[in-house]
mmCIF file with all atom_site columns, C-alpha atoms in Angstrom:
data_model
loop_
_atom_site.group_PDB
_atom_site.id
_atom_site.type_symbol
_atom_site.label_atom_id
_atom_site.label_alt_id
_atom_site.label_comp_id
_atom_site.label_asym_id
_atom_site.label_entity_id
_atom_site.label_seq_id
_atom_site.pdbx_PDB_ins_code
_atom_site.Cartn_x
_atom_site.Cartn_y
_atom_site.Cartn_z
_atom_site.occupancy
_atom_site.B_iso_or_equiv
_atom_site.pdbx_formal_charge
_atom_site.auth_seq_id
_atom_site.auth_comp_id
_atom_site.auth_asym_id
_atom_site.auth_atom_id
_atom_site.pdbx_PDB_model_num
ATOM 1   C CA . UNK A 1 1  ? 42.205  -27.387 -18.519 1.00 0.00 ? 1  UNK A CA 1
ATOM 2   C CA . UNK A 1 2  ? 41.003  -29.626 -15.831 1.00 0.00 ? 2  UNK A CA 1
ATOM 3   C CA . UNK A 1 3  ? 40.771  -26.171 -13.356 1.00 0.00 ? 3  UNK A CA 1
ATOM 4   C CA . UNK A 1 4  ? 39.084  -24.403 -16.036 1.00 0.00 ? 4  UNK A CA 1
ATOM 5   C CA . UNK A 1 5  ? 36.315  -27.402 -15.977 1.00 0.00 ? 5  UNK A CA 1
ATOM 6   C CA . UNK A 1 6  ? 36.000  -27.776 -12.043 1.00 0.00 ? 6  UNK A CA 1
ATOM 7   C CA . UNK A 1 7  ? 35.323  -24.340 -12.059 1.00 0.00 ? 7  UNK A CA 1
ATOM 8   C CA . UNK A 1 8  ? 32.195  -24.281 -14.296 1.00 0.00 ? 8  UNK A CA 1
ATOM 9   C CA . UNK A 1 9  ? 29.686  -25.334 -11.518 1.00 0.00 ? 9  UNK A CA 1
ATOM 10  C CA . UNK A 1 10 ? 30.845  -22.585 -9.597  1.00 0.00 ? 10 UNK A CA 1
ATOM 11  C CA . UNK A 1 11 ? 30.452  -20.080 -12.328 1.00 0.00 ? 11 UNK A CA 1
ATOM 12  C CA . UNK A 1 12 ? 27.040  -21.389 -13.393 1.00 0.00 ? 12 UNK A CA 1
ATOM 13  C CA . UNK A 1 13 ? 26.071  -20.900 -9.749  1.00 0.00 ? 13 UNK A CA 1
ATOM 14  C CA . UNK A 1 14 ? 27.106  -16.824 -9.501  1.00 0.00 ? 14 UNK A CA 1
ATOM 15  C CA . UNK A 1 15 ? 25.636  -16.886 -12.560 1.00 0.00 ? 15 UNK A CA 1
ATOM 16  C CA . UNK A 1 16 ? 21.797  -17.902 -11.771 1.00 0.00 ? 16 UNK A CA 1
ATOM 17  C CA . UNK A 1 17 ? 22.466  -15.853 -8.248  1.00 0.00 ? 17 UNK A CA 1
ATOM 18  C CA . UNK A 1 18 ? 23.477  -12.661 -9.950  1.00 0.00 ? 18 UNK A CA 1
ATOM 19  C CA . UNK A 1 19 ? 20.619  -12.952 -12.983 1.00 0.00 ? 19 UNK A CA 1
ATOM 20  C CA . UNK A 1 20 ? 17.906  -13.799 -9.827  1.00 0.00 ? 20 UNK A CA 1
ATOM 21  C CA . UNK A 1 21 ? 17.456  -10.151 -8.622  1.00 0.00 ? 21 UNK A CA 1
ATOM 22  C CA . UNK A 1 22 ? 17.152  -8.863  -12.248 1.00 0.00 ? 22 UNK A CA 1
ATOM 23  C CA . UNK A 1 23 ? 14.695  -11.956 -13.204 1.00 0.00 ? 23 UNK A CA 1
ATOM 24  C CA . UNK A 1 24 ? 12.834  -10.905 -10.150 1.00 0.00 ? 24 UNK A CA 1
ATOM 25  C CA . UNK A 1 25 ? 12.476  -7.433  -11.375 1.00 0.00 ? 25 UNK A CA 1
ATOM 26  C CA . UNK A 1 26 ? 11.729  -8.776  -14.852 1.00 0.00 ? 26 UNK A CA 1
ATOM 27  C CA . UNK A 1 27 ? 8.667   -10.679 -13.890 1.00 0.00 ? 27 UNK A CA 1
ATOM 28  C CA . UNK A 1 28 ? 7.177   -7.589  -11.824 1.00 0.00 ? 28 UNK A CA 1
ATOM 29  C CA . UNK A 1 29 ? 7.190   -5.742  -14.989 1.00 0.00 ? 29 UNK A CA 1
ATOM 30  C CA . UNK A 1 30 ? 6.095   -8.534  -16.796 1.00 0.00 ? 30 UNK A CA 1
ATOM 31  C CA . UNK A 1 31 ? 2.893   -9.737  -14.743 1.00 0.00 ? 31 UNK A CA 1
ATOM 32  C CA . UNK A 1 32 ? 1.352   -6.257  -15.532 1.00 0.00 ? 32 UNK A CA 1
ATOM 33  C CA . UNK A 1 33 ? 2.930   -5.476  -19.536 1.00 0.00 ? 33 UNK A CA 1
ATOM 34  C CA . UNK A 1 34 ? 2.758   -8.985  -20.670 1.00 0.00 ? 34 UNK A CA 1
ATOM 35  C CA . UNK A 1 35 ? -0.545  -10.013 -19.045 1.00 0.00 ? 35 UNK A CA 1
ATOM 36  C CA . UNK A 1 36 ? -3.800  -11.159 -21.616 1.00 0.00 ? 36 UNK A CA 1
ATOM 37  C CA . UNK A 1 37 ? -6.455  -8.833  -21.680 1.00 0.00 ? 37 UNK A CA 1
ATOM 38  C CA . UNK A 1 38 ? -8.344  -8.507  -19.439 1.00 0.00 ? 38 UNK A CA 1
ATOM 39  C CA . UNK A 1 39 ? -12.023 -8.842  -20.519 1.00 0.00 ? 39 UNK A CA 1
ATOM 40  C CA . UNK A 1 40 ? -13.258 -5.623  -19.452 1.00 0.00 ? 40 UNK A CA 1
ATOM 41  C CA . UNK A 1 41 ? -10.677 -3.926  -21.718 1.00 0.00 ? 41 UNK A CA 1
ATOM 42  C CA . UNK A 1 42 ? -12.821 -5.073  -24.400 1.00 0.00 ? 42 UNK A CA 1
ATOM 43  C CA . UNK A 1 43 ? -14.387 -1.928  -25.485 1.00 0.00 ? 43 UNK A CA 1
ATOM 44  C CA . UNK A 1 44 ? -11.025 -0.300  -25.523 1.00 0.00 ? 44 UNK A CA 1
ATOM 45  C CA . UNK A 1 45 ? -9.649  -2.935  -27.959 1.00 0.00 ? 45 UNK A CA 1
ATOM 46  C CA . UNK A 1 46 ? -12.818 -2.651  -30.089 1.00 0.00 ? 46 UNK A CA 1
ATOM 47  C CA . UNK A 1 47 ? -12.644 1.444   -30.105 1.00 0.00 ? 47 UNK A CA 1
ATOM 48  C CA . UNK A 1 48 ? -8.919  0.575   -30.698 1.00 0.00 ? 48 UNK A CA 1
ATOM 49  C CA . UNK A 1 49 ? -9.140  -1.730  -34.460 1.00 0.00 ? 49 UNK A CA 1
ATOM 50  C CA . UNK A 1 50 ? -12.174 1.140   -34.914 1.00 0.00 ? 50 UNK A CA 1
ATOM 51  C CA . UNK A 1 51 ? -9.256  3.515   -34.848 1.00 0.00 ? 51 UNK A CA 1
ATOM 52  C CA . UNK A 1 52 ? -7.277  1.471   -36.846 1.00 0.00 ? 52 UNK A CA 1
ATOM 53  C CA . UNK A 1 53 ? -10.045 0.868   -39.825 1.00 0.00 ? 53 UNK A CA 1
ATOM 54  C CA . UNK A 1 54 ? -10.857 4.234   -39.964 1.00 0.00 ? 54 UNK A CA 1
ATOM 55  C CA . UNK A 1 55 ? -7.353  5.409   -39.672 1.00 0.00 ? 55 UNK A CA 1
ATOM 56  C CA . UNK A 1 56 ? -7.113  3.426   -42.668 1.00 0.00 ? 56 UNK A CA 1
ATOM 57  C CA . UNK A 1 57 ? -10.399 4.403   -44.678 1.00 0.00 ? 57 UNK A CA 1
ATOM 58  C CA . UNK A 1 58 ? -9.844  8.358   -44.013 1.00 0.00 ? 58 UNK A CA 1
ATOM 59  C CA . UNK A 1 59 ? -6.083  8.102   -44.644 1.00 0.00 ? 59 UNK A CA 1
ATOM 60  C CA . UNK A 1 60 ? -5.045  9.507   -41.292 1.00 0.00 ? 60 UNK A CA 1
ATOM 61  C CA . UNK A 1 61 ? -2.540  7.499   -41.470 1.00 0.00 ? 61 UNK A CA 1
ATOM 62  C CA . UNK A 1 62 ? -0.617  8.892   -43.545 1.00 0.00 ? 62 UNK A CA 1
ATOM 63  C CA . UNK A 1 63 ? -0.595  12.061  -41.934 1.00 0.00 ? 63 UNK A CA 1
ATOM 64  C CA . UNK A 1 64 ? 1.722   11.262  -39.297 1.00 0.00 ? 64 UNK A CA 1
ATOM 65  C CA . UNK A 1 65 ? 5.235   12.734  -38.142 1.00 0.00 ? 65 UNK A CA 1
ATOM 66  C CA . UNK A 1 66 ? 8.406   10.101  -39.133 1.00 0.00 ? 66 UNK A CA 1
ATOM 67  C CA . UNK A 1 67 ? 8.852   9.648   -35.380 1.00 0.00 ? 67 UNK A CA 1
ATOM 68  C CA . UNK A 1 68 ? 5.232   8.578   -34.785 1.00 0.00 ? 68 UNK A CA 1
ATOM 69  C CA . UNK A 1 69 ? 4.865   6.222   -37.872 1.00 0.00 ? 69 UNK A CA 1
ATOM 70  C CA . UNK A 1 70 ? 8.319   4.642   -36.910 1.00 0.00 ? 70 UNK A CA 1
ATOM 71  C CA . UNK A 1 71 ? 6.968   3.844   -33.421 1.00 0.00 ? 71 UNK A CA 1
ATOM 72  C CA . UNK A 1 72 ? 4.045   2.238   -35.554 1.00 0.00 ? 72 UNK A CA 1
ATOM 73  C CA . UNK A 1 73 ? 5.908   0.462   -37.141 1.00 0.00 ? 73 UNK A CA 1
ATOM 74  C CA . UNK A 1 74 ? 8.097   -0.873  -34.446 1.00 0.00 ? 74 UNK A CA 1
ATOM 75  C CA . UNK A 1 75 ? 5.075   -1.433  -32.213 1.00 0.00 ? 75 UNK A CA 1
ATOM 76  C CA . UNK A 1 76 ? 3.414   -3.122  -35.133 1.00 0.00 ? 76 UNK A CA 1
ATOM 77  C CA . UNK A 1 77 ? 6.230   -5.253  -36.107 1.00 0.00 ? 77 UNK A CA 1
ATOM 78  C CA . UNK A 1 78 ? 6.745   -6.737  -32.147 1.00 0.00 ? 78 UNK A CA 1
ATOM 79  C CA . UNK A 1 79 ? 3.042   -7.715  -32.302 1.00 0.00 ? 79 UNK A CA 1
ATOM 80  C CA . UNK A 1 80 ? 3.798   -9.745  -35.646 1.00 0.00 ? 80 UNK A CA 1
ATOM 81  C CA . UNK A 1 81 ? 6.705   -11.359 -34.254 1.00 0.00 ? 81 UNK A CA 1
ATOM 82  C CA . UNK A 1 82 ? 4.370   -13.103 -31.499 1.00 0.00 ? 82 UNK A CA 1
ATOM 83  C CA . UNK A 1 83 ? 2.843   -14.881 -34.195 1.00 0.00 ? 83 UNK A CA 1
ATOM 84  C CA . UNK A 1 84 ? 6.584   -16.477 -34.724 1.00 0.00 ? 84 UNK A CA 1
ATOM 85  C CA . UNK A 1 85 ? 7.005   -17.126 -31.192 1.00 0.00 ? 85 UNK A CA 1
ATOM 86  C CA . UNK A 1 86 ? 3.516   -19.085 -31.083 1.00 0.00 ? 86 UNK A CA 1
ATOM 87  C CA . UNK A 1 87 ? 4.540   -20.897 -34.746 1.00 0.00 ? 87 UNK A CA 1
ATOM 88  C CA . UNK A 1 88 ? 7.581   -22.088 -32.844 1.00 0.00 ? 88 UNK A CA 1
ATOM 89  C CA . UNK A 1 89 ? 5.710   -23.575 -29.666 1.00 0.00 ? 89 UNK A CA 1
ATOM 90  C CA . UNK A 1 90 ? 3.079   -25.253 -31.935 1.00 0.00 ? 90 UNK A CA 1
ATOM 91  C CA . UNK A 1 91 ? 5.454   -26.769 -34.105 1.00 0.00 ? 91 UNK A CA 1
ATOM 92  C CA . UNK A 1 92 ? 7.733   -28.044 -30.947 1.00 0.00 ? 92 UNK A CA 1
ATOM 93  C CA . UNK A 1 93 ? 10.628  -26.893 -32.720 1.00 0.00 ? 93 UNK A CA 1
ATOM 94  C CA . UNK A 1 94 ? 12.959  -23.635 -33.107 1.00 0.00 ? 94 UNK A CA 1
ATOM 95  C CA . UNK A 1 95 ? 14.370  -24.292 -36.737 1.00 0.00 ? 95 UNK A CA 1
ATOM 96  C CA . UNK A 1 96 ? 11.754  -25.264 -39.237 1.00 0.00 ? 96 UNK A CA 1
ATOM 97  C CA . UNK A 1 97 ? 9.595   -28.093 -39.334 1.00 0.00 ? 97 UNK A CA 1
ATOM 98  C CA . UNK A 1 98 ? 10.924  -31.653 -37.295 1.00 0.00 ? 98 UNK A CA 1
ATOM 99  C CA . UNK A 1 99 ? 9.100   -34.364 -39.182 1.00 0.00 ? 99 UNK A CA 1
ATOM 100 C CA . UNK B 2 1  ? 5.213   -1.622  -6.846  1.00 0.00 ? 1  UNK B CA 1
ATOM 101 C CA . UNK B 2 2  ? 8.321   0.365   -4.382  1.00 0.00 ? 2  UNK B CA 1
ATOM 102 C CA . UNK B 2 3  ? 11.748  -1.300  -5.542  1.00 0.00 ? 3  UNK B CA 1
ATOM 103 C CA . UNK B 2 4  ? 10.860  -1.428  -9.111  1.00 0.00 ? 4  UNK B CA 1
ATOM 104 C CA . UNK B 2 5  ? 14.199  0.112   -10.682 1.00 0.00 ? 5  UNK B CA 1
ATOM 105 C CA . UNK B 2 6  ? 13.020  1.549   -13.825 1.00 0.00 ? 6  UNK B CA 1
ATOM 106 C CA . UNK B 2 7  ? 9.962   3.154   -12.451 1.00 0.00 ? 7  UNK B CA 1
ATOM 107 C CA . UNK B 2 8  ? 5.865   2.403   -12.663 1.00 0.00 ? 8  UNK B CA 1
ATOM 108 C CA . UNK B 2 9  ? 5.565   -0.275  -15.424 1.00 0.00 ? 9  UNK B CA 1
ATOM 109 C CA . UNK B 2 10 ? 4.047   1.344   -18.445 1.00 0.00 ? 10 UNK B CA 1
ATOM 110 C CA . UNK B 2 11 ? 0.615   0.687   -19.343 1.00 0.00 ? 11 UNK B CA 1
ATOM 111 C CA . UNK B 2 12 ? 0.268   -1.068  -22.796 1.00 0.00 ? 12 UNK B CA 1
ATOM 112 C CA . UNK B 2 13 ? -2.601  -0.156  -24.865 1.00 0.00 ? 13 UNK B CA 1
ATOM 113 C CA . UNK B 2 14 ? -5.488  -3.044  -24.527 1.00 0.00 ? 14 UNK B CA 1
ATOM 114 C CA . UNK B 2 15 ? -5.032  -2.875  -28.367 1.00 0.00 ? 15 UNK B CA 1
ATOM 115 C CA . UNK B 2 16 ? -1.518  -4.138  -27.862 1.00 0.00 ? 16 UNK B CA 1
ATOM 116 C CA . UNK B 2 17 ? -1.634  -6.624  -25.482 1.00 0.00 ? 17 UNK B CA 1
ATOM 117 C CA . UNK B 2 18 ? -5.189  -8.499  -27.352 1.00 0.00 ? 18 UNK B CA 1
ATOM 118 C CA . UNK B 2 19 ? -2.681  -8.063  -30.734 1.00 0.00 ? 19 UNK B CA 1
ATOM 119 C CA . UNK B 2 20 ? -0.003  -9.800  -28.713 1.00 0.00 ? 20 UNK B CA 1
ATOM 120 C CA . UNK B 2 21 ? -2.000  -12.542 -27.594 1.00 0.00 ? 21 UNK B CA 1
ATOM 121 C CA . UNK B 2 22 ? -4.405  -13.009 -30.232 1.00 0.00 ? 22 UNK B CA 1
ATOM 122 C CA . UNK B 2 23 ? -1.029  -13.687 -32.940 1.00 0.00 ? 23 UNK B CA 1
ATOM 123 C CA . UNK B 2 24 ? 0.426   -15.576 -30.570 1.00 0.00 ? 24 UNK B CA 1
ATOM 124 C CA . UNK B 2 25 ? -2.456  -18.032 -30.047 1.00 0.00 ? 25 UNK B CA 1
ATOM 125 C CA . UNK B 2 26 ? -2.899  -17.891 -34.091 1.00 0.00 ? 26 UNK B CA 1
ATOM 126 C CA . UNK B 2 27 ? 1.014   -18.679 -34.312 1.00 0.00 ? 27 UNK B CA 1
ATOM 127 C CA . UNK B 2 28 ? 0.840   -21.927 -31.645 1.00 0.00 ? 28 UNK B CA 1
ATOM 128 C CA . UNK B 2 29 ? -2.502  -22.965 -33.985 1.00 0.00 ? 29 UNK B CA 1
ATOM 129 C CA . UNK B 2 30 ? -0.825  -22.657 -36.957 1.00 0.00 ? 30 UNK B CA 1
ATOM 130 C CA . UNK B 2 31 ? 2.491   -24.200 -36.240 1.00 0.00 ? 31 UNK B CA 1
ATOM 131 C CA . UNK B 2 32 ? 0.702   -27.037 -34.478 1.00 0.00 ? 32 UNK B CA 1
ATOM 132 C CA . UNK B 2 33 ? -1.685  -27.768 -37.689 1.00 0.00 ? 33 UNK B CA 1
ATOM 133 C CA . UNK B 2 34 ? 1.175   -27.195 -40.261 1.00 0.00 ? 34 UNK B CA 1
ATOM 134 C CA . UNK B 2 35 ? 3.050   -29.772 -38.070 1.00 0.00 ? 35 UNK B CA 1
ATOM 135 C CA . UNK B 2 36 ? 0.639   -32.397 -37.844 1.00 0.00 ? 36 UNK B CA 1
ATOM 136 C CA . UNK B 2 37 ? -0.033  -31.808 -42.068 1.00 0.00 ? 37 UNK B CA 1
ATOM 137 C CA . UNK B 2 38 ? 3.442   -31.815 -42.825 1.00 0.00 ? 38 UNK B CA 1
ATOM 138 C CA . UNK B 2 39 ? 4.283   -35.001 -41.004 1.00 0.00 ? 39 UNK B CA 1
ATOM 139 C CA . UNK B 2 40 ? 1.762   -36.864 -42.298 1.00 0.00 ? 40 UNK B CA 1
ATOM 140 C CA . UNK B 2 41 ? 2.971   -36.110 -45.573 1.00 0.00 ? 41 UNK B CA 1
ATOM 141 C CA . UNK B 2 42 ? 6.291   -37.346 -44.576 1.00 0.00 ? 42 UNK B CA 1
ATOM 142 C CA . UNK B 2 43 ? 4.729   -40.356 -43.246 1.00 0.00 ? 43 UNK B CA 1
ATOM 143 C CA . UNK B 2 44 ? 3.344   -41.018 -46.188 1.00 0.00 ? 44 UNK B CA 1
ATOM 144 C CA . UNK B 2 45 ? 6.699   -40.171 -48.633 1.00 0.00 ? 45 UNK B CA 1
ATOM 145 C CA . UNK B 2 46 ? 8.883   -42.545 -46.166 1.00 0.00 ? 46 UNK B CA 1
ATOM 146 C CA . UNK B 2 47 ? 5.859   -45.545 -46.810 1.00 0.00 ? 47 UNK B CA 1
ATOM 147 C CA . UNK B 2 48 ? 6.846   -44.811 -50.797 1.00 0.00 ? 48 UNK B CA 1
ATOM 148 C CA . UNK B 2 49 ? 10.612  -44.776 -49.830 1.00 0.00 ? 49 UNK B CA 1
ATOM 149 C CA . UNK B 2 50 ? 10.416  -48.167 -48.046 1.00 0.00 ? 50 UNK B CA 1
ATOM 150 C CA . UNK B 2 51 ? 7.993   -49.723 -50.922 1.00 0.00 ? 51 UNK B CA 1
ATOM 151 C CA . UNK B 2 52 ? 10.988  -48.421 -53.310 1.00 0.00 ? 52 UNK B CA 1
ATOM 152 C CA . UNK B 2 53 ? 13.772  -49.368 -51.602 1.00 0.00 ? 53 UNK B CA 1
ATOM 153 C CA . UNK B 2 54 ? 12.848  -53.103 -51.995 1.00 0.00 ? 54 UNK B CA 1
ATOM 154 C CA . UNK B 2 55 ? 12.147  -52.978 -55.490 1.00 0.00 ? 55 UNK B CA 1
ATOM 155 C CA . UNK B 2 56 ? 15.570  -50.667 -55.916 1.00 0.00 ? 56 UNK B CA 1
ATOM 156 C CA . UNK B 2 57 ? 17.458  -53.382 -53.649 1.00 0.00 ? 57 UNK B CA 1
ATOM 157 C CA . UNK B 2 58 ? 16.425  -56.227 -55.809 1.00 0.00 ? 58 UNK B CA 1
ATOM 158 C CA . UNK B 2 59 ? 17.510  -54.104 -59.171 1.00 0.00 ? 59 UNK B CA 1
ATOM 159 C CA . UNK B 2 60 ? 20.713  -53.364 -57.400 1.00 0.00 ? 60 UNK B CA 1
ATOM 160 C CA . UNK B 2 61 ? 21.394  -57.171 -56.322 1.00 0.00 ? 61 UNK B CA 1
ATOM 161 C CA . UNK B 2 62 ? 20.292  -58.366 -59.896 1.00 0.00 ? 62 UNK B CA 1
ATOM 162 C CA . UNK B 2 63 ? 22.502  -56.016 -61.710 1.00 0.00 ? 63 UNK B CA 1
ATOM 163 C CA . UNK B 2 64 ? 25.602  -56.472 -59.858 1.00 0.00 ? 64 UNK B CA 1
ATOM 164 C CA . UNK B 2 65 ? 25.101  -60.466 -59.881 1.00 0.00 ? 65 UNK B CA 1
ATOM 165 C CA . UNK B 2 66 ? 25.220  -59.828 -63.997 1.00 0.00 ? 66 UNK B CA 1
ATOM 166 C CA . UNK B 2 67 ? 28.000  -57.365 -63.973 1.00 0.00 ? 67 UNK B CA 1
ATOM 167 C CA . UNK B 2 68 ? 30.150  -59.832 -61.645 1.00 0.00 ? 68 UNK B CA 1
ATOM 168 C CA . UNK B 2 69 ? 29.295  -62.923 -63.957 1.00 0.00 ? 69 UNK B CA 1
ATOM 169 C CA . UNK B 2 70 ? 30.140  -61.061 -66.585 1.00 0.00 ? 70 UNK B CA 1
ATOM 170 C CA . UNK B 2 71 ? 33.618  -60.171 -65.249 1.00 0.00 ? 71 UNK B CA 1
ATOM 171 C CA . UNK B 2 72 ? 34.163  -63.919 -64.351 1.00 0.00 ? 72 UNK B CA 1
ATOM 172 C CA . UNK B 2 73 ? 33.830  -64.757 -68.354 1.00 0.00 ? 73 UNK B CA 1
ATOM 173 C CA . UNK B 2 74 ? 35.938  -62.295 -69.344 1.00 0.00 ? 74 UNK B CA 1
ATOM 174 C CA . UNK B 2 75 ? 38.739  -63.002 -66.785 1.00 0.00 ? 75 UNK B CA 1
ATOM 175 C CA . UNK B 2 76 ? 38.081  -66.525 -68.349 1.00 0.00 ? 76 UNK B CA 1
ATOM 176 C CA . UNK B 2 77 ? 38.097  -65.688 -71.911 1.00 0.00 ? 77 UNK B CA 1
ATOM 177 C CA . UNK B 2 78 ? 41.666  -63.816 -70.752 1.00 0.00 ? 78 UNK B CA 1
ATOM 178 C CA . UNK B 2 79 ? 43.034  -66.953 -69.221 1.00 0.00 ? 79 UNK B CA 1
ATOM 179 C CA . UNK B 2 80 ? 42.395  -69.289 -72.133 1.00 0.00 ? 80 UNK B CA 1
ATOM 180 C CA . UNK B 2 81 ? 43.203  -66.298 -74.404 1.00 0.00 ? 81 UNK B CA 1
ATOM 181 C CA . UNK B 2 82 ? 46.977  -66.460 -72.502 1.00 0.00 ? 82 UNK B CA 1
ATOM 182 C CA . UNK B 2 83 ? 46.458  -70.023 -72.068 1.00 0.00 ? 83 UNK B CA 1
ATOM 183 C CA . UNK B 2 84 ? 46.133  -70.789 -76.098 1.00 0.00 ? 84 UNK B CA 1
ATOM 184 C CA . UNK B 2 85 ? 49.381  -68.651 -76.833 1.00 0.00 ? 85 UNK B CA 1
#
């Protein structure tokens, strides 16, 4: 028992060298698919909820195929769950509300 | 860009990424202002709680005081009772 705890420095270590490289790699792909828009994208985002509303108005949008409208949906879904992530930083807490 | 594993990263749609950003800002706004509201209102219920508690304290202490006097006459009333026999 004693072993097993000595050794847990040691295994935190090979574990923070071994995740480095992949963190590395991580935050490459993150500094260009995570990064804010940039201002000059503006006109793309405003054709872009253009789409949308008129997607919605003409009723394009139900003319898609299943594999399109689930990729919609996923896609739709991950931008929603940002909202979470940002409830959770502004209420300084993971589970519900710490008053 | 060279020893990226899994290839060019993928362009997201502007769309996506102002979506991404503009929830999560609403989401930190949001949790922040529910937070501050629903604390104060916890404030405010604990304030009750303590003006209670003395009130509830003193009905507690008063209640017992009668319950144990009234024990202590009828051990007596027991004792004379055996007492008289």
């Amino acid at each position: 028992m004693a072993s097993a705890v000595a050794k847990v420095p040691t295994l935190i270590n090979t574990a923070i060298t071994q995740a480095r490289p992949k963190l590395n790699i991580f935050m490459k792909y993150a500094r260009v698919e995570l990064a804010p828009p940039k201002l000059s994208e503006l006109p793309q985002i405003r054709q872009g909820i253009g789409n949308l509303i008129t997607s919605a108005k003409t009723g394009a949008w139900k003319r898609q195929t299943v594999k399109e409208a689930t990729l919609n949906v996923l896609v739709g879904a991950e931008v929603i769950f940002w909202f979470y992530i940002g409830e959770c930083i502004g209420k300084r807490h993971l589970v519900g509300y710490d008053v | 860009m060279s020893d990226l594993p899994y290839g060019a990263p993928v362009r997201i749609s502007p769309l996506i990424k102002f979506g991404r950003w503009s929830f999560l800002t609403v989401g930190v706004l949001y949790g922040a202002f529910h937070q501050n509201r629903l604390s104060k209102k916890e404030a405010k219920l604990r304030e009750i709680e303590a003006q209670e508690k003395v009130i509830r304290d003193a009905k507690l202490k008063e209640e017992k005081e009668r319950a144990s006097a009234l024990e202590i006459k009828a051990l007596e009333e027991m004792a004379s009772g055996t007492a008289k026999k």
